[in-house]
Amino acid sequence: MKYKGMDVISLRDLDRDFLDFLLKKTKEVKEGKWQNSCKGMIVASLFFEPSTRTKLSFDTAIAMTGASMIGFSSAATSSTAKGESLSDTIKTIDQYANIIVMRHSIEGAARRAAEVANAPVINAGDGANQHPTQTFLDLFTIYELKGGIENLKIGLMGDLRFGRTIHSLAMALSYYNVELYLISPSILQLPSYYIDYLDSKKIKYHITEDFTQIGKELDVLYCTRIQRERFADPVEYEKVAGSYEISTKNIDSLSKDTIILHPLPRVNEIHSSIDTDPRAKYFYQAKNGVYTRAALLGIIAGNIN
Ligand code: NCD
């Protein structure tokens, strides 16, 4: 009951106890426990920005919990298109729903929604800022496949600058004792705000541009797409597009036990010929999104304890 009604906006607001609890409950949900944990409830699913996995895995999770869903999958079909403010949209939906799941292109939009709504708000991605529920499924996948999170060596590769999944995951991992490898072209390095955060948590990290040099060290290589839509200048994007790729040419610079994760969608950073390699776990990871989100909804509803 401790987490009943909580907003989930940023990893900064959470702690190790919550993450450990969520991992444990996700495992139980995956094993078939806690069905119908939101029976009779209404969950609003508001996607102002495109989504495949987050939207559809939330839809699936909502169905698993026995809740009903309302919402939209594009700002164009909501009154945002008529000029309605975000606060007014949220204040209205707050009249209908028990839990609000929201994705928006503006950083801070989820926090703003949580300020005006009585219902708990779950951030399903706000611009280049945070994506907590993706992090929960990432952590769960690591926890399952590696038997825990402590003492792992984890590479975060790609667009560390604009990738919200990276920002949330880096913060979450800093609640554990891990060693990080921050792998990216120099203009896509992790923002100083997150570097300072790692420093404040005394997390050991290495900054590099090339995963092949350190691949044998890694327990996990978490790869991301370059976030084209977040670049103000397309020329800057073109400079780094295609600058890294995991393929049959370089995969054996990883150890035989390194798992490869990716939040998806991918563009060209993981070649499809890698998909059959036993280390490639990104589609398995996507499936875990359903269990993690079902567990989260039940916890927030106060019915998973
Ligand atoms: C990510 C996102 O939306 O931030 N996708 C997802 O939720 N699985 C990653 C991305 O878009 O690159």
Short mmCIF file of N, CA and C in Angstrom, two decimals, residues 142-305:
data_model
loop_
_atom_site.label_atom_id
_atom_site.label_comp_id
_atom_site.label_asym_id
_atom_site.label_seq_id
_atom_site.Cartn_x
_atom_site.Cartn_y
_atom_site.Cartn_z
N ILE A 142 17.48 -7.23 -17.20
CA ILE A 142 18.85 -7.46 -16.72
C ILE A 142 18.82 -8.36 -15.48
N TYR A 143 17.92 -8.04 -14.57
CA TYR A 143 17.77 -8.78 -13.31
C TYR A 143 17.46 -10.27 -13.58
N GLU A 144 16.57 -10.48 -14.55
CA GLU A 144 16.21 -11.86 -14.91
C GLU A 144 17.37 -12.61 -15.57
N LEU A 145 17.99 -11.96 -16.55
CA LEU A 145 18.97 -12.67 -17.37
C LEU A 145 20.34 -12.74 -16.71
N LYS A 146 20.61 -11.83 -15.81
CA LYS A 146 21.92 -11.82 -15.14
C LYS A 146 21.81 -12.20 -13.66
N GLY A 147 20.61 -12.49 -13.20
CA GLY A 147 20.43 -12.93 -11.82
C GLY A 147 20.57 -11.82 -10.79
N GLY A 148 20.46 -10.58 -11.21
CA GLY A 148 20.59 -9.43 -10.30
C GLY A 148 21.21 -8.27 -11.05
N ILE A 149 21.43 -7.19 -10.32
CA ILE A 149 21.98 -5.99 -10.97
C ILE A 149 23.33 -5.61 -10.37
N GLU A 150 23.51 -5.98 -9.10
CA GLU A 150 24.74 -5.60 -8.40
C GLU A 150 26.00 -6.11 -9.11
N ASN A 151 26.99 -5.26 -9.13
CA ASN A 151 28.35 -5.60 -9.61
C ASN A 151 28.44 -5.87 -11.12
N LEU A 152 27.43 -5.49 -11.86
CA LEU A 152 27.51 -5.70 -13.31
C LEU A 152 28.27 -4.57 -13.98
N LYS A 153 28.84 -4.90 -15.14
CA LYS A 153 29.48 -3.90 -16.00
C LYS A 153 28.56 -3.69 -17.19
N ILE A 154 28.08 -2.47 -17.31
CA ILE A 154 27.02 -2.20 -18.29
C ILE A 154 27.45 -1.09 -19.25
N GLY A 155 27.37 -1.38 -20.54
CA GLY A 155 27.66 -0.36 -21.55
C GLY A 155 26.38 0.31 -21.99
N LEU A 156 26.37 1.64 -21.98
CA LEU A 156 25.23 2.41 -22.51
C LEU A 156 25.74 3.05 -23.79
N MET A 157 25.17 2.65 -24.92
CA MET A 157 25.76 3.06 -26.20
C MET A 157 24.76 3.80 -27.08
N GLY A 158 25.25 4.87 -27.73
CA GLY A 158 24.43 5.55 -28.73
C GLY A 158 24.20 6.99 -28.39
N ASP A 159 22.91 7.38 -28.43
CA ASP A 159 22.57 8.78 -28.21
C ASP A 159 22.35 9.02 -26.71
N LEU A 160 23.45 9.24 -26.02
CA LEU A 160 23.36 9.42 -24.57
C LEU A 160 22.88 10.84 -24.25
N ARG A 161 22.95 11.70 -25.26
CA ARG A 161 22.58 13.10 -25.05
C ARG A 161 21.06 13.30 -25.05
N PHE A 162 20.39 12.78 -26.07
CA PHE A 162 18.95 13.01 -26.20
C PHE A 162 18.12 11.79 -25.80
N GLY A 163 18.74 10.66 -25.57
CA GLY A 163 17.98 9.42 -25.31
C GLY A 163 17.40 9.40 -23.90
N ARG A 164 16.09 9.51 -23.82
CA ARG A 164 15.47 9.55 -22.48
C ARG A 164 15.55 8.20 -21.79
N THR A 165 15.61 7.11 -22.58
CA THR A 165 15.72 5.80 -21.94
C THR A 165 17.07 5.69 -21.24
N ILE A 166 18.08 6.29 -21.83
CA ILE A 166 19.42 6.30 -21.24
C ILE A 166 19.43 7.13 -19.95
N HIS A 167 18.78 8.27 -20.00
CA HIS A 167 18.78 9.15 -18.82
C HIS A 167 18.14 8.46 -17.62
N SER A 168 17.00 7.82 -17.88
CA SER A 168 16.33 7.13 -16.77
C SER A 168 17.14 5.91 -16.31
N LEU A 169 17.67 5.17 -17.27
CA LEU A 169 18.41 3.96 -16.90
C LEU A 169 19.70 4.29 -16.14
N ALA A 170 20.40 5.32 -16.58
CA ALA A 170 21.64 5.69 -15.87
C ALA A 170 21.33 6.04 -14.42
N MET A 171 20.23 6.75 -14.20
CA MET A 171 19.86 7.12 -12.82
C MET A 171 19.48 5.87 -12.02
N ALA A 172 18.69 4.99 -12.65
CA ALA A 172 18.25 3.79 -11.94
C ALA A 172 19.44 2.92 -11.55
N LEU A 173 20.37 2.75 -12.49
CA LEU A 173 21.53 1.89 -12.21
C LEU A 173 22.39 2.47 -11.10
N SER A 174 22.32 3.78 -10.93
CA SER A 174 23.17 4.39 -9.89
C SER A 174 22.63 4.10 -8.49
N TYR A 175 21.46 3.49 -8.38
CA TYR A 175 20.99 3.02 -7.07
C TYR A 175 21.62 1.67 -6.72
N TYR A 176 22.35 1.09 -7.69
CA TYR A 176 23.02 -0.19 -7.48
C TYR A 176 24.53 0.03 -7.59
N ASN A 177 25.27 -1.00 -7.24
CA ASN A 177 26.72 -0.90 -7.38
C ASN A 177 27.10 -1.47 -8.74
N VAL A 178 27.18 -0.61 -9.74
CA VAL A 178 27.51 -1.07 -11.10
C VAL A 178 28.68 -0.25 -11.63
N GLU A 179 29.26 -0.72 -12.71
CA GLU A 179 30.30 0.05 -13.40
C GLU A 179 29.79 0.32 -14.81
N LEU A 180 29.82 1.58 -15.22
CA LEU A 180 29.22 1.94 -16.51
C LEU A 180 30.28 2.29 -17.55
N TYR A 181 29.98 1.94 -18.79
CA TYR A 181 30.78 2.37 -19.95
C TYR A 181 29.86 3.23 -20.79
N LEU A 182 30.20 4.50 -20.95
CA LEU A 182 29.36 5.44 -21.70
C LEU A 182 29.95 5.56 -23.10
N ILE A 183 29.30 4.93 -24.06
CA ILE A 183 29.88 4.74 -25.40
C ILE A 183 29.10 5.57 -26.41
N SER A 184 29.72 6.61 -26.97
CA SER A 184 28.98 7.44 -27.95
C SER A 184 29.95 8.32 -28.71
N PRO A 185 29.51 8.82 -29.90
CA PRO A 185 30.28 9.88 -30.54
C PRO A 185 30.34 11.08 -29.58
N SER A 186 31.40 11.89 -29.66
CA SER A 186 31.58 12.91 -28.62
C SER A 186 30.41 13.89 -28.52
N ILE A 187 29.74 14.22 -29.66
CA ILE A 187 28.65 15.20 -29.53
C ILE A 187 27.37 14.59 -28.93
N LEU A 188 27.39 13.28 -28.72
CA LEU A 188 26.19 12.65 -28.13
C LEU A 188 26.43 12.13 -26.71
N GLN A 189 27.45 12.71 -26.06
CA GLN A 189 27.76 12.23 -24.70
C GLN A 189 26.65 12.56 -23.69
N LEU A 190 26.70 11.85 -22.60
CA LEU A 190 25.72 12.05 -21.53
C LEU A 190 25.81 13.49 -21.01
N PRO A 191 24.65 14.19 -20.89
CA PRO A 191 24.68 15.58 -20.39
C PRO A 191 25.30 15.68 -18.99
N SER A 192 25.89 16.83 -18.71
CA SER A 192 26.62 16.99 -17.45
C SER A 192 25.71 16.77 -16.23
N TYR A 193 24.45 17.08 -16.40
CA TYR A 193 23.49 16.87 -15.31
C TYR A 193 23.51 15.41 -14.83
N TYR A 194 23.57 14.49 -15.80
CA TYR A 194 23.56 13.06 -15.44
C TYR A 194 24.95 12.59 -14.99
N ILE A 195 25.97 13.17 -15.60
CA ILE A 195 27.34 12.85 -15.14
C ILE A 195 27.48 13.26 -13.67
N ASP A 196 26.99 14.45 -13.35
CA ASP A 196 27.06 14.93 -11.96
C ASP A 196 26.29 13.98 -11.04
N TYR A 197 25.18 13.47 -11.55
CA TYR A 197 24.37 12.55 -10.76
C TYR A 197 25.16 11.27 -10.46
N LEU A 198 25.81 10.74 -11.50
CA LEU A 198 26.62 9.52 -11.30
C LEU A 198 27.73 9.80 -10.29
N ASP A 199 28.34 10.96 -10.42
CA ASP A 199 29.41 11.33 -9.48
C ASP A 199 28.86 11.40 -8.05
N SER A 200 27.68 11.99 -7.92
CA SER A 200 27.12 12.14 -6.56
C SER A 200 26.81 10.78 -5.94
N LYS A 201 26.56 9.79 -6.79
CA LYS A 201 26.27 8.44 -6.28
C LYS A 201 27.52 7.56 -6.28
N LYS A 202 28.65 8.16 -6.61
CA LYS A 202 29.96 7.45 -6.62
C LYS A 202 29.98 6.24 -7.55
N ILE A 203 29.33 6.40 -8.69
CA ILE A 203 29.32 5.33 -9.69
C ILE A 203 30.57 5.45 -10.55
N LYS A 204 31.23 4.32 -10.73
CA LYS A 204 32.43 4.30 -11.58
C LYS A 204 32.00 4.25 -13.05
N TYR A 205 32.55 5.14 -13.88
CA TYR A 205 32.19 5.09 -15.30
C TYR A 205 33.39 5.41 -16.17
N HIS A 206 33.33 4.96 -17.42
CA HIS A 206 34.38 5.20 -18.41
C HIS A 206 33.70 5.80 -19.63
N ILE A 207 34.33 6.77 -20.25
CA ILE A 207 33.76 7.38 -21.46
C ILE A 207 34.59 6.94 -22.66
N THR A 208 33.91 6.39 -23.69
CA THR A 208 34.64 5.91 -24.87
C THR A 208 33.75 6.06 -26.11
N GLU A 209 34.37 5.99 -27.29
CA GLU A 209 33.58 6.09 -28.53
C GLU A 209 33.40 4.74 -29.21
N ASP A 210 34.14 3.72 -28.74
CA ASP A 210 34.18 2.48 -29.51
C ASP A 210 33.95 1.26 -28.60
N PHE A 211 32.83 0.57 -28.82
CA PHE A 211 32.52 -0.56 -27.92
C PHE A 211 33.45 -1.74 -28.16
N THR A 212 34.05 -1.84 -29.34
CA THR A 212 34.85 -3.04 -29.62
C THR A 212 36.08 -3.14 -28.72
N GLN A 213 36.54 -1.99 -28.24
CA GLN A 213 37.72 -1.98 -27.36
C GLN A 213 37.43 -2.57 -25.98
N ILE A 214 36.19 -2.43 -25.53
CA ILE A 214 35.87 -2.82 -24.14
C ILE A 214 34.80 -3.92 -24.08
N GLY A 215 34.44 -4.43 -25.26
CA GLY A 215 33.32 -5.39 -25.36
C GLY A 215 33.43 -6.60 -24.45
N LYS A 216 34.65 -7.10 -24.28
CA LYS A 216 34.83 -8.33 -23.47
C LYS A 216 34.53 -8.09 -21.99
N GLU A 217 34.59 -6.82 -21.59
CA GLU A 217 34.33 -6.47 -20.18
C GLU A 217 32.84 -6.52 -19.82
N LEU A 218 32.00 -6.38 -20.85
CA LEU A 218 30.60 -6.04 -20.58
C LEU A 218 29.70 -7.24 -20.26
N ASP A 219 28.88 -7.09 -19.22
CA ASP A 219 27.79 -8.04 -18.97
C ASP A 219 26.59 -7.70 -19.83
N VAL A 220 26.40 -6.40 -20.05
CA VAL A 220 25.24 -5.92 -20.81
C VAL A 220 25.70 -4.81 -21.74
N LEU A 221 25.26 -4.85 -22.99
CA LEU A 221 25.45 -3.71 -23.89
C LEU A 221 24.06 -3.20 -24.26
N TYR A 222 23.75 -1.99 -23.77
CA TYR A 222 22.43 -1.38 -24.00
C TYR A 222 22.60 -0.33 -25.09
N CYS A 223 22.03 -0.63 -26.25
CA CYS A 223 22.26 0.20 -27.43
C CYS A 223 21.02 1.05 -27.71
N THR A 224 21.21 2.25 -28.22
CA THR A 224 20.04 3.09 -28.56
C THR A 224 20.20 3.74 -29.93
N ARG A 225 19.08 4.17 -30.45
CA ARG A 225 19.00 4.87 -31.73
C ARG A 225 19.40 6.33 -31.53
N ILE A 226 19.95 6.95 -32.56
CA ILE A 226 20.18 8.40 -32.50
C ILE A 226 18.82 9.09 -32.69
N GLN A 227 18.52 10.00 -31.78
CA GLN A 227 17.17 10.59 -31.70
C GLN A 227 17.03 11.74 -32.70
N ARG A 228 16.90 11.38 -33.94
CA ARG A 228 16.86 12.36 -35.04
C ARG A 228 15.90 13.53 -34.75
N GLU A 229 14.72 13.20 -34.24
CA GLU A 229 13.69 14.22 -34.04
C GLU A 229 14.04 15.26 -32.97
N ARG A 230 15.09 14.99 -32.20
CA ARG A 230 15.43 15.94 -31.12
C ARG A 230 16.58 16.89 -31.52
N PHE A 231 17.12 16.72 -32.73
CA PHE A 231 18.19 17.61 -33.19
C PHE A 231 17.60 18.89 -33.74
N ALA A 232 18.11 20.04 -33.28
CA ALA A 232 17.64 21.32 -33.83
C ALA A 232 18.17 21.48 -35.25
N ASP A 233 19.37 20.94 -35.53
CA ASP A 233 20.02 21.15 -36.82
C ASP A 233 20.23 19.80 -37.52
N PRO A 234 19.55 19.56 -38.65
CA PRO A 234 19.68 18.26 -39.33
C PRO A 234 21.11 17.94 -39.76
N VAL A 235 21.93 18.98 -39.98
CA VAL A 235 23.33 18.76 -40.37
C VAL A 235 24.08 18.06 -39.23
N GLU A 236 23.77 18.45 -38.02
CA GLU A 236 24.39 17.82 -36.84
C GLU A 236 24.02 16.33 -36.80
N TYR A 237 22.76 16.03 -37.12
CA TYR A 237 22.32 14.63 -37.14
C TYR A 237 23.11 13.85 -38.19
N GLU A 238 23.22 14.43 -39.38
CA GLU A 238 23.91 13.72 -40.47
C GLU A 238 25.36 13.40 -40.11
N LYS A 239 25.97 14.26 -39.29
CA LYS A 239 27.37 14.04 -38.90
C LYS A 239 27.55 12.74 -38.11
N VAL A 240 26.53 12.36 -37.36
CA VAL A 240 26.68 11.19 -36.48
C VAL A 240 25.84 9.99 -36.91
N ALA A 241 24.91 10.21 -37.86
CA ALA A 241 24.03 9.11 -38.30
C ALA A 241 24.89 7.95 -38.78
N GLY A 242 24.56 6.76 -38.36
CA GLY A 242 25.30 5.57 -38.81
C GLY A 242 26.71 5.47 -38.27
N SER A 243 27.01 6.19 -37.18
CA SER A 243 28.39 6.18 -36.70
C SER A 243 28.75 4.93 -35.88
N TYR A 244 27.77 4.12 -35.54
CA TYR A 244 28.08 2.86 -34.85
C TYR A 244 27.05 1.82 -35.25
N GLU A 245 27.50 0.58 -35.33
CA GLU A 245 26.58 -0.50 -35.68
C GLU A 245 27.12 -1.81 -35.13
N ILE A 246 26.25 -2.58 -34.50
CA ILE A 246 26.63 -3.93 -34.10
C ILE A 246 26.24 -4.84 -35.27
N SER A 247 27.22 -5.60 -35.77
CA SER A 247 26.94 -6.46 -36.92
C SER A 247 27.78 -7.73 -36.77
N THR A 248 27.67 -8.62 -37.73
CA THR A 248 28.46 -9.86 -37.66
C THR A 248 29.97 -9.55 -37.70
N LYS A 249 30.31 -8.36 -38.20
CA LYS A 249 31.73 -7.99 -38.29
C LYS A 249 32.37 -7.73 -36.92
N ASN A 250 31.56 -7.21 -35.99
CA ASN A 250 32.18 -6.83 -34.72
C ASN A 250 31.56 -7.48 -33.48
N ILE A 251 30.53 -8.29 -33.67
CA ILE A 251 29.83 -8.83 -32.47
C ILE A 251 30.77 -9.68 -31.61
N ASP A 252 31.76 -10.29 -32.22
CA ASP A 252 32.62 -11.12 -31.40
C ASP A 252 33.67 -10.34 -30.61
N SER A 253 33.57 -9.01 -30.67
CA SER A 253 34.35 -8.23 -29.71
C SER A 253 33.61 -8.19 -28.36
N LEU A 254 32.37 -8.69 -28.34
CA LEU A 254 31.67 -8.86 -27.06
C LEU A 254 32.02 -10.24 -26.49
N SER A 255 31.80 -10.41 -25.18
CA SER A 255 32.06 -11.75 -24.63
C SER A 255 30.87 -12.66 -25.00
N LYS A 256 31.01 -13.93 -24.79
CA LYS A 256 29.92 -14.84 -25.17
C LYS A 256 28.71 -14.68 -24.23
N ASP A 257 28.91 -14.03 -23.09
CA ASP A 257 27.82 -13.84 -22.13
C ASP A 257 27.24 -12.42 -22.13
N THR A 258 27.78 -11.55 -22.96
CA THR A 258 27.24 -10.18 -22.97
C THR A 258 25.84 -10.20 -23.59
N ILE A 259 24.87 -9.66 -22.87
CA ILE A 259 23.54 -9.58 -23.51
C ILE A 259 23.40 -8.21 -24.18
N ILE A 260 22.73 -8.22 -25.33
CA ILE A 260 22.52 -6.97 -26.08
C ILE A 260 21.06 -6.56 -25.92
N LEU A 261 20.86 -5.37 -25.37
CA LEU A 261 19.51 -4.84 -25.19
C LEU A 261 19.34 -3.58 -26.03
N HIS A 262 18.10 -3.24 -26.32
CA HIS A 262 17.79 -2.02 -27.08
C HIS A 262 16.33 -1.70 -26.78
N PRO A 263 15.99 -0.44 -26.49
CA PRO A 263 14.57 -0.15 -26.18
C PRO A 263 13.70 -0.28 -27.43
N LEU A 264 14.31 -0.21 -28.61
CA LEU A 264 13.62 -0.20 -29.91
C LEU A 264 12.73 1.05 -30.01
N PRO A 265 12.47 1.62 -31.14
CA PRO A 265 12.83 1.11 -32.46
C PRO A 265 14.30 1.31 -32.79
N ARG A 266 14.84 0.38 -33.59
CA ARG A 266 16.21 0.56 -34.07
C ARG A 266 16.16 1.18 -35.47
N VAL A 267 17.22 1.81 -35.85
CA VAL A 267 17.32 2.32 -37.23
C VAL A 267 18.36 1.46 -37.93
N ASN A 268 19.64 1.75 -37.66
CA ASN A 268 20.66 0.86 -38.26
C ASN A 268 21.78 0.54 -37.27
N GLU A 269 21.50 0.71 -35.97
CA GLU A 269 22.58 0.49 -35.00
C GLU A 269 22.76 -0.98 -34.61
N ILE A 270 21.76 -1.82 -34.91
CA ILE A 270 21.96 -3.27 -34.74
C ILE A 270 21.49 -3.92 -36.04
N HIS A 271 22.39 -4.57 -36.71
CA HIS A 271 22.03 -5.21 -37.99
C HIS A 271 21.11 -6.40 -37.72
N SER A 272 20.11 -6.60 -38.59
CA SER A 272 19.12 -7.66 -38.32
C SER A 272 19.74 -9.06 -38.34
N SER A 273 20.91 -9.21 -38.93
CA SER A 273 21.55 -10.54 -38.93
C SER A 273 21.97 -10.96 -37.52
N ILE A 274 21.99 -9.99 -36.60
CA ILE A 274 22.36 -10.28 -35.20
C ILE A 274 21.18 -10.89 -34.43
N ASP A 275 19.97 -10.71 -34.97
CA ASP A 275 18.77 -11.07 -34.19
C ASP A 275 18.74 -12.54 -33.74
N THR A 276 19.38 -13.41 -34.50
CA THR A 276 19.35 -14.83 -34.14
C THR A 276 20.50 -15.21 -33.21
N ASP A 277 21.39 -14.26 -32.93
CA ASP A 277 22.49 -14.53 -32.00
C ASP A 277 21.89 -14.69 -30.59
N PRO A 278 22.32 -15.69 -29.81
CA PRO A 278 21.72 -15.88 -28.48
C PRO A 278 21.92 -14.69 -27.53
N ARG A 279 22.85 -13.82 -27.84
CA ARG A 279 23.06 -12.65 -26.98
C ARG A 279 22.04 -11.54 -27.25
N ALA A 280 21.36 -11.59 -28.39
CA ALA A 280 20.40 -10.53 -28.76
C ALA A 280 19.10 -10.73 -28.00
N LYS A 281 18.79 -9.84 -27.08
CA LYS A 281 17.63 -10.06 -26.20
C LYS A 281 16.59 -8.95 -26.33
N TYR A 282 16.66 -8.12 -27.34
CA TYR A 282 15.78 -6.94 -27.38
C TYR A 282 14.31 -7.23 -27.60
N PHE A 283 13.96 -8.31 -28.30
CA PHE A 283 12.53 -8.60 -28.45
C PHE A 283 11.98 -9.25 -27.18
N TYR A 284 12.80 -10.05 -26.56
CA TYR A 284 12.46 -10.62 -25.24
C TYR A 284 12.23 -9.47 -24.23
N GLN A 285 13.12 -8.51 -24.29
CA GLN A 285 13.05 -7.31 -23.44
C GLN A 285 11.70 -6.59 -23.66
N ALA A 286 11.31 -6.44 -24.93
CA ALA A 286 10.04 -5.75 -25.23
C ALA A 286 8.85 -6.48 -24.59
N LYS A 287 8.89 -7.80 -24.58
CA LYS A 287 7.80 -8.56 -23.96
C LYS A 287 7.70 -8.28 -22.46
N ASN A 288 8.85 -8.12 -21.84
CA ASN A 288 8.85 -7.83 -20.40
C ASN A 288 8.16 -6.51 -20.08
N GLY A 289 8.00 -5.65 -21.08
CA GLY A 289 7.28 -4.38 -20.87
C GLY A 289 5.86 -4.62 -20.39
N VAL A 290 5.24 -5.67 -20.84
CA VAL A 290 3.87 -5.97 -20.44
C VAL A 290 3.81 -6.30 -18.94
N TYR A 291 4.68 -7.20 -18.50
CA TYR A 291 4.66 -7.63 -17.09
C TYR A 291 5.02 -6.48 -16.14
N THR A 292 6.03 -5.71 -16.57
CA THR A 292 6.48 -4.61 -15.72
C THR A 292 5.37 -3.58 -15.55
N ARG A 293 4.71 -3.28 -16.67
CA ARG A 293 3.68 -2.23 -16.61
C ARG A 293 2.45 -2.73 -15.87
N ALA A 294 2.12 -4.01 -16.03
CA ALA A 294 0.99 -4.58 -15.28
C ALA A 294 1.30 -4.51 -13.78
N ALA A 295 2.53 -4.84 -13.40
CA ALA A 295 2.92 -4.79 -11.98
C ALA A 295 2.83 -3.35 -11.47
N LEU A 296 3.33 -2.42 -12.26
CA LEU A 296 3.32 -1.01 -11.84
C LEU A 296 1.89 -0.52 -11.63
N LEU A 297 1.00 -0.84 -12.56
CA LEU A 297 -0.40 -0.39 -12.44
C LEU A 297 -1.03 -0.95 -11.15
N GLY A 298 -0.80 -2.24 -10.91
CA GLY A 298 -1.37 -2.87 -9.71
C GLY A 298 -0.81 -2.29 -8.41
N ILE A 299 0.46 -1.95 -8.44
CA ILE A 299 1.10 -1.33 -7.25
C ILE A 299 0.49 0.05 -7.01
N ILE A 300 0.36 0.83 -8.08
CA ILE A 300 -0.20 2.18 -7.93
C ILE A 300 -1.67 2.13 -7.52
N ALA A 301 -2.37 1.09 -8.00
CA ALA A 301 -3.77 0.91 -7.60
C ALA A 301 -3.88 0.51 -6.12
N GLY A 302 -2.78 0.08 -5.55
CA GLY A 302 -2.77 -0.34 -4.14
C GLY A 302 -3.17 -1.79 -3.96
N ASN A 303 -3.24 -2.54 -5.06
CA ASN A 303 -3.72 -3.93 -4.97
C ASN A 303 -2.61 -4.97 -5.13
N ILE A 304 -1.40 -4.54 -5.44
CA ILE A 304 -0.26 -5.46 -5.44
C ILE A 304 0.64 -5.03 -4.29
N ASN A 305 0.79 -5.94 -3.34
CA ASN A 305 1.51 -5.55 -2.13
C ASN A 305 2.71 -6.46 -1.87
#
